[in-house]
CSV table of C-alpha atoms and ligand atoms in Angstrom, one decimal:
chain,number,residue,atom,x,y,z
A,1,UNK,CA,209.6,14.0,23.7
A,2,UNK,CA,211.3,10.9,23.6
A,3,UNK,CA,214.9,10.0,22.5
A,4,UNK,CA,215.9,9.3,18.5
A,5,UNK,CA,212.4,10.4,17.8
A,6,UNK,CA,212.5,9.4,13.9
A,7,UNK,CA,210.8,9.6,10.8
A,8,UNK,CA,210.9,5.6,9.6
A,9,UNK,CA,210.1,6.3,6.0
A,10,UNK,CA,209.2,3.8,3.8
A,11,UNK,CA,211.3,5.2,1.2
A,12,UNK,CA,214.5,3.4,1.1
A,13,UNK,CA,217.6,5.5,1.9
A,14,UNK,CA,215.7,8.5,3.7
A,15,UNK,CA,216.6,8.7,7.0
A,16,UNK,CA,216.0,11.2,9.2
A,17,UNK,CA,217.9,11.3,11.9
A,18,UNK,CA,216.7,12.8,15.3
A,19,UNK,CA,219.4,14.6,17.1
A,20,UNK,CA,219.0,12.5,19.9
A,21,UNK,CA,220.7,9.8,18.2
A,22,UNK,CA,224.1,11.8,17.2
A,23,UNK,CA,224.1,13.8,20.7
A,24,UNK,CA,224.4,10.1,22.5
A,25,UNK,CA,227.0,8.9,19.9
A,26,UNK,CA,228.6,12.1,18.0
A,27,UNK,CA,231.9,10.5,17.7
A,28,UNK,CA,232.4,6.3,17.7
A,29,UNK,CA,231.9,5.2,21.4
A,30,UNK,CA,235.2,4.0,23.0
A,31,UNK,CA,235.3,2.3,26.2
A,32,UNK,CA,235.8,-1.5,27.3
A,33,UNK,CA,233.9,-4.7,27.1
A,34,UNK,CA,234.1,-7.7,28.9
A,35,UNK,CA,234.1,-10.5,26.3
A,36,UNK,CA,237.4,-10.7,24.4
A,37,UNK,CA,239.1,-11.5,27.4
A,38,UNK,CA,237.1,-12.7,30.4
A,39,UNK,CA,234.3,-14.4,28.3
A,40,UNK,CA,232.0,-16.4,30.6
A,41,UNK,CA,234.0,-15.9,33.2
A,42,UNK,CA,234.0,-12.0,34.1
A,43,UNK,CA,232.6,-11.2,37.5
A,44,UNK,CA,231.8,-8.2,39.3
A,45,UNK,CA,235.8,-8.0,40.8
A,46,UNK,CA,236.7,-8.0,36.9
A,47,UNK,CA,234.7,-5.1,35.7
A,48,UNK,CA,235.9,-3.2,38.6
A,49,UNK,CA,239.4,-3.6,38.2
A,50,UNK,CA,238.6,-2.7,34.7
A,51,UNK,CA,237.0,0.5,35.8
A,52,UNK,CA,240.4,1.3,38.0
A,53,UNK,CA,242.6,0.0,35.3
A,54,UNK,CA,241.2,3.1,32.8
A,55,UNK,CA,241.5,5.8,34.5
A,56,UNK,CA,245.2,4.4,36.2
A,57,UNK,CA,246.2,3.8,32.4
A,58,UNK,CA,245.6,7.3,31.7
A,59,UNK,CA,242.9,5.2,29.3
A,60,UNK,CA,240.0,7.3,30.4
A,61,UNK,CA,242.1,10.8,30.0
A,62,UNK,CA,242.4,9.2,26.5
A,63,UNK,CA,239.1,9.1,25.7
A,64,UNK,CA,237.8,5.5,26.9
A,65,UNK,CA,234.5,6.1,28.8
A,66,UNK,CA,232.0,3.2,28.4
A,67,UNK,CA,232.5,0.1,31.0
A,68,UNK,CA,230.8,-2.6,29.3
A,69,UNK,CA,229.6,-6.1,30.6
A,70,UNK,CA,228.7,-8.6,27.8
A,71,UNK,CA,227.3,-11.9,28.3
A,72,UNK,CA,226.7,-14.2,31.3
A,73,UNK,CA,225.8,-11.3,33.7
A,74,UNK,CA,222.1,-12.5,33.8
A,75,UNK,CA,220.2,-14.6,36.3
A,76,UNK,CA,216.9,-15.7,36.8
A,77,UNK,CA,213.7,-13.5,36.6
A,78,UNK,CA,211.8,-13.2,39.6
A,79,UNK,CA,208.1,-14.6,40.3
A,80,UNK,CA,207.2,-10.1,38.7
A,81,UNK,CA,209.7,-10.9,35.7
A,82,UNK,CA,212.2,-8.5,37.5
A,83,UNK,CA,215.6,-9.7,35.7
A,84,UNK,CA,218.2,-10.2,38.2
A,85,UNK,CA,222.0,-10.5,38.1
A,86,UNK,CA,223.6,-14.4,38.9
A,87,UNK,CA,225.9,-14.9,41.6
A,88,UNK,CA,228.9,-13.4,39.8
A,89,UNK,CA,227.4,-10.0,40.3
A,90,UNK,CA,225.9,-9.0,43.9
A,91,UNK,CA,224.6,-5.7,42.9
A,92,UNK,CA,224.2,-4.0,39.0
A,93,UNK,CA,223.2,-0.7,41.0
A,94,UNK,CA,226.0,-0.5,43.0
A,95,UNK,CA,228.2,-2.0,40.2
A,96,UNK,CA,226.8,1.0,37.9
A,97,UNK,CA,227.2,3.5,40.9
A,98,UNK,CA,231.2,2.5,41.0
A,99,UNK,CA,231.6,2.6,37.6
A,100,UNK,CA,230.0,6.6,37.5
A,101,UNK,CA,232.1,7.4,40.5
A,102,UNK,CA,235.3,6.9,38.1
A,103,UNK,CA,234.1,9.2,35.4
A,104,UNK,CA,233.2,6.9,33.5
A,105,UNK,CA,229.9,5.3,32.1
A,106,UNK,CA,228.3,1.6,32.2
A,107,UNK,CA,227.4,-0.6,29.6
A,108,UNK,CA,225.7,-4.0,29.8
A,109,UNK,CA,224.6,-6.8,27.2
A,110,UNK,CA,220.9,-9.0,26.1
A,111,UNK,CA,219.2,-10.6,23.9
A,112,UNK,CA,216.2,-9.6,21.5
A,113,UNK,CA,215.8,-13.6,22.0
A,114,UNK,CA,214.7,-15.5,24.5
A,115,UNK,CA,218.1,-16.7,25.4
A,116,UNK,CA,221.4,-15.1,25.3
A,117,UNK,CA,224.6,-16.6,22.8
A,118,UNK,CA,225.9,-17.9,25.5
A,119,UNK,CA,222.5,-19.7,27.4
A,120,UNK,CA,221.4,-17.1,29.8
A,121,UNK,CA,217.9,-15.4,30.1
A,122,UNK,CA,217.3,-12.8,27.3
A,123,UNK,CA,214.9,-10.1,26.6
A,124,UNK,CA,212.2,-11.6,25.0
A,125,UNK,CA,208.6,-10.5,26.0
A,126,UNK,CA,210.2,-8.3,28.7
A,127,UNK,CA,211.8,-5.3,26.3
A,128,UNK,CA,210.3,-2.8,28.1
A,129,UNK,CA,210.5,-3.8,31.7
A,130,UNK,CA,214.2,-4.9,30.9
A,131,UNK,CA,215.0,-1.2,29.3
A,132,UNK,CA,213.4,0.1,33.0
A,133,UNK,CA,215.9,-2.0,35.0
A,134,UNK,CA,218.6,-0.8,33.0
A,135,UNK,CA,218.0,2.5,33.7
A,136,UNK,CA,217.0,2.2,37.2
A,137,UNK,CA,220.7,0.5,37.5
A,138,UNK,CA,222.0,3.5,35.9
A,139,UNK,CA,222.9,1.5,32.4
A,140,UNK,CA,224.4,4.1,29.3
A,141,UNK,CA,225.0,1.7,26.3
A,142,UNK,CA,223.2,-1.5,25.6
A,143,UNK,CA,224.4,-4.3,23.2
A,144,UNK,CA,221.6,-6.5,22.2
A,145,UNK,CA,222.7,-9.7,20.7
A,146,UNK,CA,220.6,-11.4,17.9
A,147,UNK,CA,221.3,-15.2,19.3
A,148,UNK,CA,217.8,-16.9,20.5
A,149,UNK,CA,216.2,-14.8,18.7
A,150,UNK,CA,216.5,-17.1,15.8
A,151,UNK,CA,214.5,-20.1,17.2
A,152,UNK,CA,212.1,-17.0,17.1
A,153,UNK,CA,212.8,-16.3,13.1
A,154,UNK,CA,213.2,-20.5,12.6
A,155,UNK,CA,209.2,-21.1,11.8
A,156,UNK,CA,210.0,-18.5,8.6
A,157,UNK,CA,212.9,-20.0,7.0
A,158,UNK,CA,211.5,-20.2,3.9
A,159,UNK,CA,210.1,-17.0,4.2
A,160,UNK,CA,213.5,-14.6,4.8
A,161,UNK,CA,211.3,-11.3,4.3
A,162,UNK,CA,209.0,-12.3,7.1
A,163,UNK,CA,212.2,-13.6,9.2
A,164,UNK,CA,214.0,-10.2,8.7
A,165,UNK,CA,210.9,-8.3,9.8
A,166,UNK,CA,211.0,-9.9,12.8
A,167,UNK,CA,214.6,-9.4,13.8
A,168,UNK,CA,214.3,-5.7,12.6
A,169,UNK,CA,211.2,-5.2,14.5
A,170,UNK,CA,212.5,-6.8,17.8
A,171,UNK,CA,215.6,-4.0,17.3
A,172,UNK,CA,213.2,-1.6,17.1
A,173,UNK,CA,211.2,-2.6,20.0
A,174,UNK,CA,214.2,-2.3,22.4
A,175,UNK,CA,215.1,1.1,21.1
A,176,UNK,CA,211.4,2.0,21.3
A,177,UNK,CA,211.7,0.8,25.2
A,178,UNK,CA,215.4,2.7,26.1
A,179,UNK,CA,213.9,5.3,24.6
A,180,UNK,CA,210.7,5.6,27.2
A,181,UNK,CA,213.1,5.4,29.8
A,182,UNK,CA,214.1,9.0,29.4
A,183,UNK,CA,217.4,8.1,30.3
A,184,UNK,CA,219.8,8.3,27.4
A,185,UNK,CA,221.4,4.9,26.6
A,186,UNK,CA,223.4,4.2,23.5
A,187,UNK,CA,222.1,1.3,21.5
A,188,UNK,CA,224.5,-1.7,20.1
A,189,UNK,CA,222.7,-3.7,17.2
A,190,UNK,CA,225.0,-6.5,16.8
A,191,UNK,CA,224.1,-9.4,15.0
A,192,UNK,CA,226.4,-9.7,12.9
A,193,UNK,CA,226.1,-7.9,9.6
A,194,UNK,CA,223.3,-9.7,8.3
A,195,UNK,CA,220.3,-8.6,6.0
A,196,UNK,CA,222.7,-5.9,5.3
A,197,UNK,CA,222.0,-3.7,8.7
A,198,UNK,CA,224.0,-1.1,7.6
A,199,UNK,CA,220.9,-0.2,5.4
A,200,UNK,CA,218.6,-0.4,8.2
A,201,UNK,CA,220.6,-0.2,11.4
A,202,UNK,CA,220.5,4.2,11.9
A,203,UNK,CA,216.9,3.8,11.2
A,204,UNK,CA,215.9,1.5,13.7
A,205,UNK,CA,217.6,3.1,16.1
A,206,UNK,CA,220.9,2.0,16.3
A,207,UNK,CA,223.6,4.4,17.3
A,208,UNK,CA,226.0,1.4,16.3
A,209,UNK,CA,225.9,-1.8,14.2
A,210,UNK,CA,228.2,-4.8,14.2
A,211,UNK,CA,228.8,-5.2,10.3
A,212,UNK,CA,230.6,-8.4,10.4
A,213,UNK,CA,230.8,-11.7,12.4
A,214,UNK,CA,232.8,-12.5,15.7
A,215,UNK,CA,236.7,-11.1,15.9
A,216,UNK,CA,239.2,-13.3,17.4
A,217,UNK,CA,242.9,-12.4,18.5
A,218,UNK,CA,244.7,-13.3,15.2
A,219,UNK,CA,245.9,-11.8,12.4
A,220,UNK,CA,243.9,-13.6,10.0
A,221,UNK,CA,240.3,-13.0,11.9
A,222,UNK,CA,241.7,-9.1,12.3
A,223,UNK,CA,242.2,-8.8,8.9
A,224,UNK,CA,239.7,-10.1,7.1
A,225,UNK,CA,237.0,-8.2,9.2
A,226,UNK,CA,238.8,-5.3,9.0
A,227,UNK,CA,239.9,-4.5,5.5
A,228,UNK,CA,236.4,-6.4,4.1
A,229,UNK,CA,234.6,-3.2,5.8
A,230,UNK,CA,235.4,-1.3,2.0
A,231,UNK,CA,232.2,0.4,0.4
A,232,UNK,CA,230.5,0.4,3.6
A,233,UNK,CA,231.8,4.2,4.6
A,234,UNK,CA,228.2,5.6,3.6
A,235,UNK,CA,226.5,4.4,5.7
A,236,UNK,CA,228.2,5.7,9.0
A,237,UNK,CA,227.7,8.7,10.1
A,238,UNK,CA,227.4,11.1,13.2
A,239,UNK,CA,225.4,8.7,16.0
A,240,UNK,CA,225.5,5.7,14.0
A,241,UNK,CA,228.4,4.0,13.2
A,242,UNK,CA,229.6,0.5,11.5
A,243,UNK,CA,230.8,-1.4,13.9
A,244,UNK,CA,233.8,-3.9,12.8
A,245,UNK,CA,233.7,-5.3,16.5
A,246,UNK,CA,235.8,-4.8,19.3
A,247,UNK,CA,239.9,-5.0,19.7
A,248,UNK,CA,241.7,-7.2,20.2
A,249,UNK,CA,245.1,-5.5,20.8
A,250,UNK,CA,246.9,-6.1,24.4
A,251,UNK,CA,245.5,-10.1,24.2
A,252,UNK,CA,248.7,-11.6,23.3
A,253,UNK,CA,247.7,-13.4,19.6
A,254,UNK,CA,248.8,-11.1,17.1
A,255,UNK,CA,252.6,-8.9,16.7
A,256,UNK,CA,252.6,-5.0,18.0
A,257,UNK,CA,252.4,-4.3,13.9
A,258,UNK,CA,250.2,-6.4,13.9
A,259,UNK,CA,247.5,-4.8,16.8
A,260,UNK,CA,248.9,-1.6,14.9
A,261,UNK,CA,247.3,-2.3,12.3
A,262,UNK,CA,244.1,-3.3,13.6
A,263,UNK,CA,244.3,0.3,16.1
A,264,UNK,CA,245.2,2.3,13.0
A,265,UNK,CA,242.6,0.3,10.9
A,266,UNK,CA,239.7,0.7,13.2
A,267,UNK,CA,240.4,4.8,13.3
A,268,UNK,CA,240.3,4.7,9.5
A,269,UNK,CA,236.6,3.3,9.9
A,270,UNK,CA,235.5,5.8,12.2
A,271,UNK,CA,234.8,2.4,14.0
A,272,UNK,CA,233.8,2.5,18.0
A,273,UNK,CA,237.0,1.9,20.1
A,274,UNK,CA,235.8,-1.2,23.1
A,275,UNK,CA,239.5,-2.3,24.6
A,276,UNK,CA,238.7,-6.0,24.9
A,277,UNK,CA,242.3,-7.0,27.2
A,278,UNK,CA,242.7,-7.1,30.5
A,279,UNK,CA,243.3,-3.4,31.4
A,280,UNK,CA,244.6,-4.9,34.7
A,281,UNK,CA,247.7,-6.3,32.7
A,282,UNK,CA,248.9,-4.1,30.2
A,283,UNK,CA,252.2,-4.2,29.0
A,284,UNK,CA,254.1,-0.5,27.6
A,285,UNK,CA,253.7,-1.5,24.2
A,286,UNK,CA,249.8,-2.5,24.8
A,287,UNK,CA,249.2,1.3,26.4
A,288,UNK,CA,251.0,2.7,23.9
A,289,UNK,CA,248.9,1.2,20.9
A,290,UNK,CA,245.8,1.9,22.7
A,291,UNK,CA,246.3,5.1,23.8
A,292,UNK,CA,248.3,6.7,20.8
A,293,UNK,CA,246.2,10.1,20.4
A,294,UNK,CA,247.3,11.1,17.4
A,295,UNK,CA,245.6,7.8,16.1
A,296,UNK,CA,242.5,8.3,18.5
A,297,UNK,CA,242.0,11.8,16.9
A,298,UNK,CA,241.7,10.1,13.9
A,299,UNK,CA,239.0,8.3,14.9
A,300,UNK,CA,237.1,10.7,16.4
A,301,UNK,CA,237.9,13.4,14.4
A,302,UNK,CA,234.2,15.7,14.4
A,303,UNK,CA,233.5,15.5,10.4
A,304,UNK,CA,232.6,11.5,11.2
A,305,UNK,CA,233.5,10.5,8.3
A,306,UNK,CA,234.1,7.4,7.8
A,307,UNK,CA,237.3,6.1,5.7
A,308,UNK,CA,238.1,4.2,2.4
A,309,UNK,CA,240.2,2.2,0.4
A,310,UNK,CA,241.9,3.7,-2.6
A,311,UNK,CA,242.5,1.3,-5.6
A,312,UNK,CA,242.9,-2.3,-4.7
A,313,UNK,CA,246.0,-2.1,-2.4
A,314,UNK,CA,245.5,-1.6,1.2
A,315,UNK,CA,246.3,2.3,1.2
A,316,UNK,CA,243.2,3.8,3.3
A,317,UNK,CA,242.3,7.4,3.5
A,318,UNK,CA,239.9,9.4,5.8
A,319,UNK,CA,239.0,13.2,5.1
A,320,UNK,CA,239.0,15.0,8.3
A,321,UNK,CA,238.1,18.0,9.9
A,322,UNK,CA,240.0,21.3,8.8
A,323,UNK,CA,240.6,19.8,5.7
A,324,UNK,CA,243.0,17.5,6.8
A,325,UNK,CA,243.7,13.7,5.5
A,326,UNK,CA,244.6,10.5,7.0
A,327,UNK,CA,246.2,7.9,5.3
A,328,UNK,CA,247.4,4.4,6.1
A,329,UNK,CA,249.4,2.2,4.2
A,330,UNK,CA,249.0,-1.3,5.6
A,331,UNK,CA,251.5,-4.7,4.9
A,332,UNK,CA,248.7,-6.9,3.6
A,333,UNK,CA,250.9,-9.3,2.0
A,334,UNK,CA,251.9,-12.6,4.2
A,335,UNK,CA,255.4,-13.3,2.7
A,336,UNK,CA,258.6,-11.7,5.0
A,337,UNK,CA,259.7,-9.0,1.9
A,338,UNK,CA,258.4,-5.7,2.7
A,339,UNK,CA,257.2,-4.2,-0.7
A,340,UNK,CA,257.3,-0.6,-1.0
A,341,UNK,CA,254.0,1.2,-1.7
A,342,UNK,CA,253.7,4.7,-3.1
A,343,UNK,CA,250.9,7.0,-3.0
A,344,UNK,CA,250.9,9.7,-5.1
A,345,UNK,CA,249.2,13.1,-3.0
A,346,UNK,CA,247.2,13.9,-6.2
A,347,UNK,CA,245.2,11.3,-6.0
A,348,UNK,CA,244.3,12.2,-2.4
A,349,UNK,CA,243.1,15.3,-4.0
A,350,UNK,CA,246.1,17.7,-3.0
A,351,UNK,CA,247.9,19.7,-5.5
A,352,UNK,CA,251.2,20.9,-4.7
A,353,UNK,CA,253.2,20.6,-1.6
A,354,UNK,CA,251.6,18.5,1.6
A,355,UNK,CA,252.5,18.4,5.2
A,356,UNK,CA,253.3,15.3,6.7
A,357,UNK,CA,253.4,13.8,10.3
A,358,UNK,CA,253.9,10.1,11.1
A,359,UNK,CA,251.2,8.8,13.7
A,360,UNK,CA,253.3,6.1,15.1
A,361,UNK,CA,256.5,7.9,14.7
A,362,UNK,CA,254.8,10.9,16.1
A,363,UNK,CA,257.6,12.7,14.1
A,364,UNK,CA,257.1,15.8,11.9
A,365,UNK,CA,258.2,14.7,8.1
A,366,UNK,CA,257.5,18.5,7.0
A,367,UNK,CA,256.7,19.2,3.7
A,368,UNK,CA,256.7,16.5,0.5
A,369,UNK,CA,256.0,17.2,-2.6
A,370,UNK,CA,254.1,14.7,-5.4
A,371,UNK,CA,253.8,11.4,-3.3
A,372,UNK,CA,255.1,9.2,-0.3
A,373,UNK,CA,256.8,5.6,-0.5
A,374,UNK,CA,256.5,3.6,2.5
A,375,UNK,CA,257.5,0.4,3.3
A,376,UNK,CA,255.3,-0.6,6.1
A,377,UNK,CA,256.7,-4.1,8.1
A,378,UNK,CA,255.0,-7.4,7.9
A,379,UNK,CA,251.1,-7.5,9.5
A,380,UNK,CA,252.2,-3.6,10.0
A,381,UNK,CA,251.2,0.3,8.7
A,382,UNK,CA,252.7,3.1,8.3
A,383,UNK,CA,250.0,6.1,8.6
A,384,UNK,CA,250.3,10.0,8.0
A,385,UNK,CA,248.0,12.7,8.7
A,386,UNK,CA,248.2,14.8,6.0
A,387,UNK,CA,247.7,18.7,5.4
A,388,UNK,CA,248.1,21.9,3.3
B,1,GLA,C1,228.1,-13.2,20.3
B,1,GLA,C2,228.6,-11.8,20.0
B,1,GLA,C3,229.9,-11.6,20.9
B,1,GLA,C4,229.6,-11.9,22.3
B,1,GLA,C5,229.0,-13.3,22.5
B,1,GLA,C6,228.5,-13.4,23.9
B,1,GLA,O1,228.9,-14.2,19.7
B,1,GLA,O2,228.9,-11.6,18.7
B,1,GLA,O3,230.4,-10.3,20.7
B,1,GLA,O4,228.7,-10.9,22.8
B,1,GLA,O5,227.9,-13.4,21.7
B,1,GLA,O6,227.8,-14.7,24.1
């Protein structure tokens, strides 16, 4: 049988989901990707060195496992329509092959368009025999990037249904094609939130969706993408997940409160972890942030439940496993006076006393009874896991 074998029902909001789909992803993927960082520029030497970097970091004991190579990998197709790797990369096999012999798994990048974002030769026409390299290089997670697609959907501007079929058939012709391959390889949707793919997304095979447009390293882009993710926690689920996109923490643009926030937000989201620094170059403060476990158990805590915002502060709240709770309490506001925010434990839905532990402190605060005031610092969060 093949993989995420599903029932696509025409009757909106019944999903099936195979178990294929939540075996590849049962918990947001965490790993790496290329693009934040090295851009157009990464080479075979770079996704190496990331490769080394994880496991040296003690990132891969953390949980990081997916090695993943976004745009500008791709060359020309030969006379067969073989795709090939450009100069930058020698060998995807043996690339793949070094990755695997860290422990840890490969991920590469295309388009459902003719061309990639960035110029370079997309999947278009060749899903399937694309999706058979892949696995014969030994590929686990694919991100296939909307892009040239579009000159594809252009003809049907004026008819967005027809457009929108398109694009949503093209994603599920490339899942259709991994899933042939036998070999199990987790599927990235990202093109960026539109036609509200959090609706369609699971169902066309996605074990991930990017829900918004592209994250860059500041505060402001950070922020906006990651607190406007409110109302979409029922969609996520156990093999499919809104995706937020990738970090940026450890790239230099934003305060350690301030990639704080965005670690501590992203866990709240149940939203996949994909480092986007130079793991080469990491600083004690960067590590520290990325590989805080108490935060990364919140993220992949098994009930896969996705966070959300309680009343219009930013105070988030995730149920967890074992009846546990996380909370953040984020420092939205842009002037230098740290406000004091209190959240009462009722309105979690605890009555009586609750046990406390600081995340970031990683200090015991025992037990408190009614609520908890915190005063989180500028761009920063303060966030509890929380317990009877
Ligand atoms: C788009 C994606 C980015 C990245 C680039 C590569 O902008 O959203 O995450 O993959 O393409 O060209």
């Amino acid at each position: 049988m093949v993989r995420g074998l599903r029932l696509r029902t025409a009757l909106a909001g019944l999903v099936v989901h195979a178990p294929a789909q939540s075996a590849l992803a049962p918990t947001p993927p965490m790993g790496w990707n290329s693009w934040n960082h090295f851009a157009d520029k990464v080479n075979d030497a770079d996704v190496r060195a990331a490769a080394d970097a994880m496991v040296a970091s003690g990132m891969r004991d953390a949980g990081y496992v997916y090695v993943n190579v976004d745009d500008t990998w791709e060359g020309k197709r030969d006379a067969d329509g073989n795709i090939h790797p450009n100069s930058k990369f020698p060998d995807m096999k043996a690339l793949a092959d070094y990755v695997h012999s860290k422990g840890l798994k490969f991920g590469i990048y295309s388009s459902p368009g003719p061309k990639t974002c960035a110029g370079y030769e997309g999947s278009y026409g060749h899903e399937q025999q694309d999706a058979e390299t892949y696995a014969a290089w030994g590929v686990d997670f694919l991100k296939y990037d909307l892009c040239g697609l579009r000159q594809i959907m252009g003809p049907y501007e004026k008819d967005p249904p027809k457009a929108s079929r398109i694009m949503r058939d093209s994603y599920i012709k490339m899942h259709d094609a991994l899933a042939k391959t036998g070999r199990p390889i987790v599927y990235s949707i990202c093109q960026y939130g539109s036609d509200a793919v959090w609706e369609w997304g699971a169902e066309a095979g996605g074990n991930l969706w990017r829900t918004t447009d592209d994250i860059s390293d500041s505060f402001r882009s950070m922020a906006l993408i990651g607190f406007s993710q409110a109302g979409l926690e029922k969609y996520s689920g156990r093999g499919h997940w809104n995706d937020p996109d990738m970090l940026e923490i450890g790239n230099g643009g934003m305060s350690a409160d301030e990639y704080r926030t965005q670690m501590s937000l992203w866990a709240i989201l149940a939203a996949p972890l994909l480092a986007g620094n130079d793991l080469s170059k990491m600083d004690e403060t960067t590590k520290s942030i990325l590989m805080n476990r108490e935060v990364i158990a919140v993220d992949q805590d098994s009930l896969g439940q996705q966070g959300y915002r309680l009343g219009p502060l930013q105070v988030w709240v995730r149920r967890l496993s074992g009846g546990a709770t996380a909370l953040a309490i984020f420092n939205f506001v842009t002037d230098d006076v740290p406000q004091p925010v209190t959240v009462r434990f009722n309105d979690l839905g605890f009555r009586g006393p609750v046990h406390a532990r600081d995340l970031w402190a990683h200090k015991d605060l025992g037990w408190l009874t009614d609520s908890f005031t915190a005063v989180p610092p500028k761009g920063g969060v303060v966030m509890l896991k929380l317990w009877q």
